[in-house]
XYZ file of C-alpha atoms in Angstrom:
581
model
C 0.000 0.000 0.000
C 1.364 3.390 -1.071
C 1.979 5.809 1.778
C -0.730 8.448 1.321
C -0.383 10.443 4.454
C -0.108 8.417 7.614
C -1.406 5.462 9.557
C -5.040 6.175 8.674
C -4.328 4.897 5.139
C -3.186 1.566 6.520
C -5.689 -1.178 5.463
C -5.751 -2.615 8.982
C -6.597 0.779 10.518
C -9.282 1.380 7.887
C -10.713 -2.082 8.584
C -10.896 -1.392 12.314
C -12.389 2.088 11.843
C -15.116 0.911 9.484
C -15.937 -2.071 11.706
C -16.492 0.346 14.579
C -18.563 2.578 12.270
C -20.836 -0.322 11.292
C -21.474 -1.196 14.930
C -21.920 2.386 16.151
C -24.206 3.516 13.320
C -26.231 0.325 13.572
C -26.745 0.778 17.314
C -28.086 4.286 16.649
C -30.432 3.131 13.870
C -28.662 5.023 11.070
C -29.289 2.467 8.352
C -27.836 4.398 5.425
C -24.613 5.188 7.271
C -24.340 1.561 8.427
C -24.800 0.219 4.930
C -22.289 2.690 3.471
C -19.627 1.818 6.038
C -20.193 -1.908 5.491
C -19.935 -1.490 1.702
C -16.578 0.271 2.079
C -15.497 -2.412 4.542
C -15.803 -5.089 1.869
C -14.141 -2.712 -0.603
C -10.797 -2.840 1.226
C -8.082 -5.045 -0.226
C -7.618 -7.437 2.717
C -4.901 -9.487 1.020
C -2.232 -7.487 2.869
C -3.909 -7.958 6.279
C -2.964 -11.058 8.248
C -5.718 -13.419 9.395
C -4.992 -12.624 13.053
C -5.519 -8.901 12.433
C -8.740 -9.626 10.563
C -10.043 -11.612 13.531
C -9.313 -8.676 15.828
C -11.655 -6.429 13.787
C -14.453 -8.949 13.207
C -17.711 -7.477 14.583
C -18.760 -8.980 17.903
C -20.970 -7.757 20.697
C -17.858 -6.931 22.738
C -16.314 -4.730 20.043
C -18.680 -1.800 20.431
C -16.952 1.288 21.702
C -18.814 3.236 24.375
C -16.975 6.514 23.903
C -19.774 7.890 21.678
C -22.609 6.836 23.918
C -22.976 3.196 22.957
C -24.573 0.322 24.831
C -22.215 0.580 27.791
C -23.302 4.159 28.475
C -26.946 3.118 28.335
C -26.386 0.711 31.176
C -24.753 3.406 33.287
C -27.756 5.737 33.053
C -30.153 3.331 34.776
C -32.626 3.770 31.898
C -31.319 0.911 29.792
C -34.632 -0.921 29.539
C -36.590 2.171 28.424
C -33.935 3.134 25.868
C -33.755 -0.363 24.398
C -37.558 -0.484 24.196
C -37.723 2.976 22.590
C -35.052 1.977 20.100
C -37.073 -1.104 19.113
C -40.151 1.085 18.585
C -38.075 3.468 16.460
C -36.948 0.549 14.305
C -40.600 -0.475 13.836
C -41.685 3.041 12.833
C -43.693 3.802 16.019
C -42.061 7.205 16.358
C -44.446 9.043 18.710
C -44.542 6.060 21.046
C -40.741 5.793 21.086
C -40.394 9.491 21.958
C -43.061 9.202 24.669
C -41.196 6.336 26.391
C -38.200 8.642 26.872
C -40.154 11.745 27.882
C -41.478 13.235 31.104
C -44.116 15.962 30.729
C -43.091 16.420 27.096
C -39.392 16.933 27.910
C -36.491 14.451 27.795
C -36.079 12.280 30.871
C -33.070 13.088 33.001
C -29.893 11.037 32.630
C -30.854 9.605 29.246
C -27.262 9.561 28.029
C -26.076 9.968 24.464
C -28.041 7.119 22.883
C -31.246 7.949 24.754
C -31.192 11.605 23.733
C -30.532 10.620 20.139
C -33.314 8.011 19.991
C -35.832 10.476 21.428
C -34.799 13.299 19.092
C -34.690 11.046 16.034
C -38.120 9.625 16.880
C -39.626 13.102 17.245
C -38.036 14.231 13.990
C -39.348 11.224 12.035
C -42.800 11.568 13.644
C -42.907 15.165 12.416
C -41.770 14.122 8.919
C -44.492 11.473 8.820
C -47.187 14.016 9.767
C -45.802 16.414 7.168
C -45.991 13.780 4.403
C -49.513 12.761 5.384
C -50.695 16.372 5.241
C -48.996 17.009 1.894
C -50.750 14.029 0.293
C -54.125 15.643 0.990
C -53.201 18.974 -0.661
C -53.464 19.522 -4.400
C -51.901 22.978 -4.825
C -48.074 23.101 -5.025
C -47.981 26.388 -3.074
C -50.012 24.887 -0.240
C -47.800 21.796 -0.170
C -44.670 23.943 0.098
C -46.054 25.559 3.268
C -46.416 22.250 5.134
C -43.702 21.970 7.793
C -42.404 19.430 10.276
C -44.277 20.462 13.469
C -41.565 19.170 15.819
C -38.574 21.152 14.531
C -38.737 24.157 16.881
C -39.286 21.910 19.896
C -36.277 19.793 18.900
C -34.150 22.850 18.286
C -34.875 24.157 21.788
C -34.266 20.809 23.510
C -31.109 19.884 21.609
C -29.678 23.372 22.052
C -30.140 23.042 25.831
C -28.576 19.556 25.821
C -25.610 20.849 23.834
C -25.074 23.683 26.299
C -24.923 21.072 29.068
C -22.454 18.990 26.989
C -24.866 16.039 26.952
C -24.808 15.351 23.201
C -22.451 12.769 21.748
C -21.385 12.712 18.088
C -24.745 11.290 16.983
C -26.758 13.703 19.118
C -24.830 16.549 17.518
C -25.597 15.064 14.114
C -29.316 15.037 14.950
C -29.091 18.671 16.101
C -27.416 19.526 12.797
C -30.221 17.809 10.852
C -32.815 19.891 12.711
C -30.910 23.119 12.014
C -30.514 22.173 8.346
C -34.258 21.571 8.010
C -35.006 24.924 9.668
C -32.510 26.544 7.299
C -34.286 25.072 4.274
C -37.606 26.200 5.722
C -36.319 29.765 6.014
C -34.983 29.651 2.457
C -38.274 28.317 1.086
C -40.442 30.872 2.889
C -38.401 33.961 2.027
C -37.105 35.591 -1.122
C -34.039 36.694 0.834
C -31.027 34.608 1.785
C -31.514 32.500 4.946
C -29.945 34.006 8.077
C -26.191 33.453 8.193
C -26.337 32.777 11.939
C -28.489 29.674 11.358
C -26.314 28.561 8.434
C -23.082 28.837 10.426
C -24.689 27.158 13.429
C -25.716 24.155 11.308
C -22.266 24.008 9.735
C -20.498 24.192 13.124
C -22.678 21.451 14.640
C -22.101 19.068 11.715
C -18.354 19.740 11.831
C -18.284 19.113 15.593
C -20.144 15.827 15.101
C -17.730 14.730 12.364
C -14.648 15.655 14.374
C -16.042 13.646 17.293
C -16.804 10.593 15.118
C -15.561 10.868 11.504
C -17.152 7.643 10.222
C -20.832 8.664 10.232
C -21.393 9.027 6.474
C -24.837 10.587 7.023
C -23.216 13.556 8.780
C -20.851 14.060 5.830
C -23.784 13.956 3.378
C -25.763 16.583 5.283
C -22.696 18.813 5.609
C -22.150 18.420 1.865
C -25.732 19.492 1.189
C -25.438 22.806 3.022
C -21.966 23.404 1.533
C -23.235 22.914 -2.021
C -26.230 25.182 -1.474
C -24.217 27.872 0.382
C -20.778 28.424 -1.131
C -20.077 31.185 1.406
C -19.134 28.560 4.033
C -16.682 26.544 1.888
C -13.539 28.129 3.325
C -14.821 27.832 6.902
C -15.580 24.133 6.437
C -12.174 23.482 4.931
C -10.438 25.214 7.830
C -12.586 23.468 10.445
C -11.856 20.033 8.975
C -8.150 20.685 8.490
C -7.225 17.861 10.871
C -9.099 15.391 8.608
C -7.948 16.577 5.185
C -5.518 13.648 4.875
C -8.249 11.178 5.841
C -9.934 8.947 3.275
C -13.298 9.911 4.805
C -12.635 13.524 3.804
C -11.767 12.368 0.292
C -15.029 10.398 0.064
C -16.737 13.661 1.042
C -14.896 15.536 -1.721
C -15.904 12.927 -4.311
C -19.559 13.382 -3.401
C -19.330 17.194 -3.454
C -17.440 17.262 -6.760
C -20.013 14.996 -8.439
C -22.907 17.073 -7.098
C -21.269 20.288 -8.312
C -20.553 18.769 -11.747
C -16.796 19.028 -11.134
C -16.368 15.595 -12.587
C -12.703 15.683 -13.615
C -11.729 16.578 -10.039
C -13.980 13.784 -8.747
C -12.230 11.232 -10.961
C -8.822 12.359 -9.730
C -9.831 11.886 -6.081
C -11.483 8.534 -6.866
C -8.209 7.275 -8.344
C -6.462 8.121 -5.086
C -9.055 6.523 -2.787
C -9.182 3.419 -5.009
C -5.663 2.578 -3.812
C -7.136 1.717 -0.393
C -10.600 0.592 -1.553
C -9.992 -1.153 -4.894
C -13.117 -3.323 -4.516
C -15.521 -0.549 -3.476
C -18.765 -0.711 -5.453
C -19.597 2.783 -4.226
C -16.461 4.181 -5.868
C -17.209 2.226 -9.033
C -20.701 3.780 -9.118
C -19.312 7.282 -8.522
C -16.837 6.751 -11.367
C -19.709 5.785 -13.665
C -21.675 8.843 -12.522
C -18.740 11.182 -13.226
C -18.318 9.798 -16.758
C -22.079 10.061 -17.298
C -22.031 13.719 -16.219
C -19.148 14.285 -18.643
C -21.311 12.681 -21.375
C -18.639 10.036 -21.908
C -21.348 7.399 -22.228
C -19.110 4.573 -23.454
C -16.821 4.703 -20.411
C -19.773 5.205 -18.076
C -21.413 2.103 -19.570
C -18.218 0.104 -19.034
C -18.197 1.067 -15.349
C -21.853 0.130 -14.889
C -21.356 -3.207 -16.634
C -18.451 -4.003 -14.285
C -20.597 -2.911 -11.336
C -23.470 -5.176 -12.427
C -21.054 -8.069 -12.832
C -19.668 -7.513 -9.320
C -23.076 -7.103 -7.662
C -26.055 -7.909 -9.924
C -28.514 -7.167 -7.096
C -27.267 -3.633 -6.381
C -29.955 -1.179 -7.539
C -28.570 2.150 -6.305
C -27.950 4.523 -9.241
C -28.731 1.768 -11.762
C -31.420 4.030 -13.249
C -28.555 6.234 -14.501
C -27.297 3.210 -16.455
C -30.704 3.049 -18.140
C -30.380 6.758 -19.049
C -27.128 5.950 -20.841
C -28.703 3.090 -22.786
C -31.644 5.363 -23.621
C -29.391 8.106 -25.021
C -27.428 5.522 -27.030
C -30.752 4.052 -28.244
C -29.641 0.582 -27.162
C -33.088 -1.009 -27.120
C -31.938 -4.620 -26.677
C -29.575 -3.766 -23.792
C -32.197 -1.573 -22.092
C -34.787 -4.342 -22.407
C -32.356 -6.847 -20.878
C -31.560 -4.451 -18.020
C -35.261 -3.862 -17.335
C -35.982 -7.601 -17.188
C -32.973 -8.159 -14.927
C -33.863 -5.495 -12.338
C -37.562 -6.441 -12.299
C -36.512 -9.922 -11.196
C -34.582 -8.335 -8.297
C -37.243 -5.953 -6.946
C -39.989 -4.533 -9.149
C -41.169 -2.212 -6.372
C -38.047 -0.057 -6.234
C -38.278 3.459 -7.732
C -35.019 2.880 -9.643
C -36.562 -0.160 -11.323
C -39.743 1.722 -12.233
C -37.631 4.459 -13.866
C -35.704 1.874 -15.890
C -38.933 0.341 -17.180
C -40.253 3.847 -17.881
C -37.145 4.606 -19.944
C -37.676 1.374 -21.870
C -41.245 2.320 -22.821
C -40.156 5.866 -23.666
C -37.500 4.542 -26.061
C -40.220 2.462 -27.729
C -42.280 5.633 -28.165
C -44.971 4.539 -25.675
C -44.954 7.761 -23.636
C -48.218 7.081 -21.824
C -46.920 3.781 -20.452
C -43.638 5.467 -19.517
C -45.528 8.091 -17.480
C -47.368 5.311 -15.620
C -44.073 3.797 -14.479
C -42.611 7.146 -13.450
C -45.772 7.799 -11.430
C -45.375 4.363 -9.841
C -41.810 5.304 -8.850
C -43.153 8.442 -7.167
C -45.774 6.455 -5.262
C -42.881 4.463 -3.819
C -40.757 7.549 -3.110
C -42.246 11.014 -3.604
C -38.780 12.575 -3.477
C -37.197 10.373 -6.147
C -35.700 13.113 -8.299
C -35.141 11.203 -11.542
C -38.795 10.176 -11.759
C -40.033 13.787 -11.668
C -37.497 14.907 -14.294
C -38.073 11.955 -16.626
C -41.830 12.322 -16.299
C -41.429 15.974 -17.288
C -39.588 14.850 -20.440
C -42.457 12.501 -21.301
C -45.054 15.225 -20.847
C -43.042 17.441 -23.210
C -43.134 14.663 -25.803
C -46.895 14.387 -25.282
C -47.265 18.194 -25.558
C -48.801 18.341 -22.077
C -46.988 21.536 -21.134
C -48.799 22.255 -17.844
C -48.064 18.752 -16.533
C -44.434 19.034 -17.693
C -43.982 22.346 -15.843
C -45.416 20.843 -12.655
C -43.109 17.801 -12.880
C -39.990 19.885 -13.516
C -40.846 22.274 -10.684
C -41.261 19.352 -8.310
C -37.786 18.202 -9.383
C -36.110 21.547 -8.648
C -37.951 21.735 -5.318
C -36.277 18.464 -4.369
C -32.875 19.394 -5.784
C -32.221 22.901 -7.093
C -29.007 21.605 -8.723
C -30.865 19.361 -11.194
C -29.860 21.093 -14.424
C -32.052 18.734 -16.470
C -35.197 20.073 -14.796
C -34.158 23.716 -15.308
C -33.346 22.928 -18.933
C -36.692 21.171 -19.316
C -38.530 24.207 -17.951
C -36.687 26.343 -20.496
C -37.791 24.027 -23.303
C -41.436 24.084 -22.205
C -41.578 27.867 -22.011
C -39.823 28.108 -25.375
C -42.536 25.840 -26.839
C -45.120 28.177 -25.296
C -43.248 31.131 -26.892
C -42.729 32.665 -23.431
C -39.148 33.459 -24.272
C -38.151 35.586 -21.286
C -39.228 32.776 -18.949
C -37.333 30.287 -21.125
C -34.256 32.505 -20.992
C -34.387 32.596 -17.182
C -34.512 28.802 -16.895
C -31.846 28.211 -19.542
C -29.546 30.552 -17.637
C -30.145 28.496 -14.488
C -29.195 25.337 -16.387
C -26.095 26.961 -17.918
C -24.929 28.143 -14.475
C -25.062 24.543 -13.249
C -23.458 23.077 -16.419
C -21.208 25.854 -17.793
C -19.139 23.337 -19.784
C -22.158 21.765 -21.550
C -22.578 23.068 -25.102
C -26.298 22.171 -25.125
C -27.035 24.775 -22.450
C -25.340 27.537 -24.439
C -27.014 26.444 -27.682
C -30.392 26.724 -25.957
C -29.505 30.197 -24.718
C -28.323 31.175 -28.200
C -31.578 29.988 -29.765
C -33.591 31.930 -27.208
C -31.587 35.129 -27.731
C -32.000 34.713 -31.487
C -35.783 34.405 -31.147
C -35.715 37.613 -29.089
C -33.637 39.273 -31.845
C -30.745 39.791 -29.419
C -28.197 38.769 -32.004
C -24.983 39.796 -30.256
C -25.927 37.849 -27.133
C -26.846 34.901 -29.347
C -23.409 35.073 -30.984
C -21.691 35.110 -27.563
C -23.745 32.102 -26.448
C -22.890 30.090 -29.554
C -19.215 31.051 -29.214
C -19.308 29.753 -25.634
C -20.913 26.524 -26.877
C -18.055 25.979 -29.354
C -15.475 26.518 -26.605
C -17.258 23.878 -24.482
C -17.009 21.161 -27.164
C -19.917 21.516 -29.574
C -19.945 17.817 -30.514
C -23.015 17.953 -32.729
C -21.878 21.194 -34.456
C -25.209 22.876 -33.718
C -23.521 26.040 -32.459
C -20.994 25.975 -35.310
C -23.735 25.990 -37.962
C -25.769 28.663 -36.210
C -22.729 30.852 -35.633
C -21.557 30.564 -39.237
C -24.958 31.729 -40.440
C -25.003 34.636 -37.989
C -21.510 35.747 -39.016
C -22.568 35.647 -42.697
C -25.609 37.785 -41.959
C -23.443 40.219 -39.984
C -20.965 40.422 -42.874
C -18.103 38.885 -40.880
C -17.014 36.574 -43.689
C -13.666 35.551 -42.244
C -15.267 34.360 -38.986
C -17.997 32.584 -40.954
C -15.340 30.810 -43.030
C -13.551 29.620 -39.864
C -16.836 28.192 -38.569
C -17.503 26.392 -41.838
C -13.940 25.003 -41.865
C -14.544 23.608 -38.390
C -17.823 22.114 -39.606
C -16.291 20.250 -42.581
C -13.086 19.138 -40.880
C -12.956 15.341 -40.779
C -15.591 14.862 -43.489
C -13.175 14.326 -46.397
C -14.161 10.724 -47.078
C -17.772 10.792 -45.914
C -21.075 11.477 -47.669
C -22.119 15.078 -47.167
C -25.262 16.284 -45.438
C -27.057 19.526 -46.347
C -25.202 21.622 -43.733
C -21.799 20.384 -44.933
C -22.727 20.982 -48.579
C -23.676 24.557 -47.693
C -20.351 24.923 -45.854
C -18.265 23.628 -48.782
C -20.066 25.946 -51.212
C -19.534 28.988 -48.981
C -15.847 28.107 -48.466
C -15.334 27.638 -52.200
C -16.840 31.066 -52.902
C -14.873 32.670 -50.024
C -11.569 31.176 -51.192
C -12.245 32.207 -54.802
C -13.000 35.780 -53.702
C -9.810 35.728 -51.605
C -7.789 34.687 -54.664
C -7.000 31.213 -53.319
C -8.112 29.328 -56.434
C -6.461 26.000 -55.627
C -8.258 25.634 -52.289
C -11.505 26.849 -53.871
C -11.162 24.124 -56.514
C -10.701 21.464 -53.824
C -13.849 22.620 -52.016
C -15.843 22.644 -55.286
C -14.688 19.125 -56.160
C -16.216 17.801 -52.904
C -19.644 18.909 -54.168
C -19.518 17.214 -57.564
C -20.977 13.991 -56.161
C -23.601 15.799 -54.051
C -27.149 15.430 -55.467
C -28.470 18.852 -54.400
C -28.428 22.269 -56.104
C -25.004 22.962 -54.566
C -23.543 20.618 -57.224
C -24.605 22.905 -60.075
C -23.359 25.982 -58.226
C -19.999 24.257 -57.637
C -19.726 23.462 -61.362
C -20.408 27.107 -62.180
C -17.712 28.180 -59.726
C -15.229 25.737 -61.293
C -15.965 27.158 -64.762
C -15.407 30.666 -63.380
C -12.116 29.599 -61.762
C -10.898 27.993 -65.028
C -11.920 31.118 -66.929
C -9.971 33.356 -64.559
C -6.900 31.129 -64.784
C -7.105 31.143 -68.584
C -7.370 34.913 -68.551
C -4.283 35.234 -66.344
C -2.369 32.763 -68.554
C -3.070 34.780 -71.713
């Protein structure tokens, strides 16, 4: 193992740390964090760890550390039976009952300890979320739904703040306090046109950082910290300084990978993944993140390779597999998409990822109504499943149901304001409706999230052109070319604009870019137009030899450009004959 910055990169130390994380997170009921830690545990290359060391880190009931408020601390409080009972109720989804067991007159019982305080707070939080969801289901208007709040947040904020002041919260209690503050922060942001108060933002950030410094292996805490960092760039430097002691840790690098992928900084994500892979070469999570980064970069072939390897390693893993179906959809691989749909249905047909895959399959077949049914089924299983809202919006656009498409896309951006596909979709819908200023607003949102994606700038250029803002359209198309205009949409549009503006030299450069690499291929209409313009431009510039070459490419073309090229060749021969005499 390469030395990457200390003992923490030692496979044995990583094995021990993740084993502790699995046990700790499991004892606190954090299922996602437990699963993540366990997945990375099996991702370590254990070939360099001796069997005796492996036995030392095998999970047993005696392994569980009590320094973060584990089982041992429960026994010391004298409330072990109530806490264990409350925890079992929490696991069964009886949230109000679990909180009641650990309460006296609506307040936390004394001497609950770290685990007890966490179980009570987590139960109250989930009870409030359940009530919120139930109320939202009964409301039809989006504005009314957005006003529904978790009724327990302020109570939890007050109680957890008091417990923190008394130094009663362990790492997981601090994490729960951070979750409450984050939810209040999002509430403030949703209910006001102004920025949320910085005091609340910094408080949430500080609490998450304190939790992570106390116990760095709770992946859920890292994810929530990442969420507020991505939405509030003003705290980036503070977070980096606060976590300085962990910057050489592989947990911090996992955090960076997630943030980079969310912020569409995919090249940086791939660089960090390569480094972390040295310690976790068998990590399916890292394999999935690699596939996601290539997908975001629109390198669909390499993304497909990664997903195929992932499916071979773990054919029953469904996380992010809907992104694989998006790749097959874009590549129009009907047979492969059909095979994937059949495979995942046999695993679990009631997972939202699976419903989205089947929806993509029907969409590729042109059966948009059936596709919508499956996306709606995905949302019945998980109302916050982002991909389903966005993909359903695409289907409604295809069906020309603009109002339904707008509603679906808006639901998507409510869930994740960084979903550029939903912003782009809203732009398309409003462009269809000829509401161009609205379209321009949404396209700008999409371009801000994907500044290196030529499609965003082409959409902006088209919108500016429809508004007769030609100079802004030219700048947008120029930006698209800089960001790799693979389909040459911007190149064609820009060449035409330059011609109309009388900038012939710039138009010629665009046309040269358009025809480069097409020497031995059959021409399409746009390329024929380009060759004809270049031939005329070169003839007018006195470069007869190059003009002749361009004309000769049109002699096999069946359109009217062939006759015009022949006329140009006759003119060129006439001029040469005149010069010769």
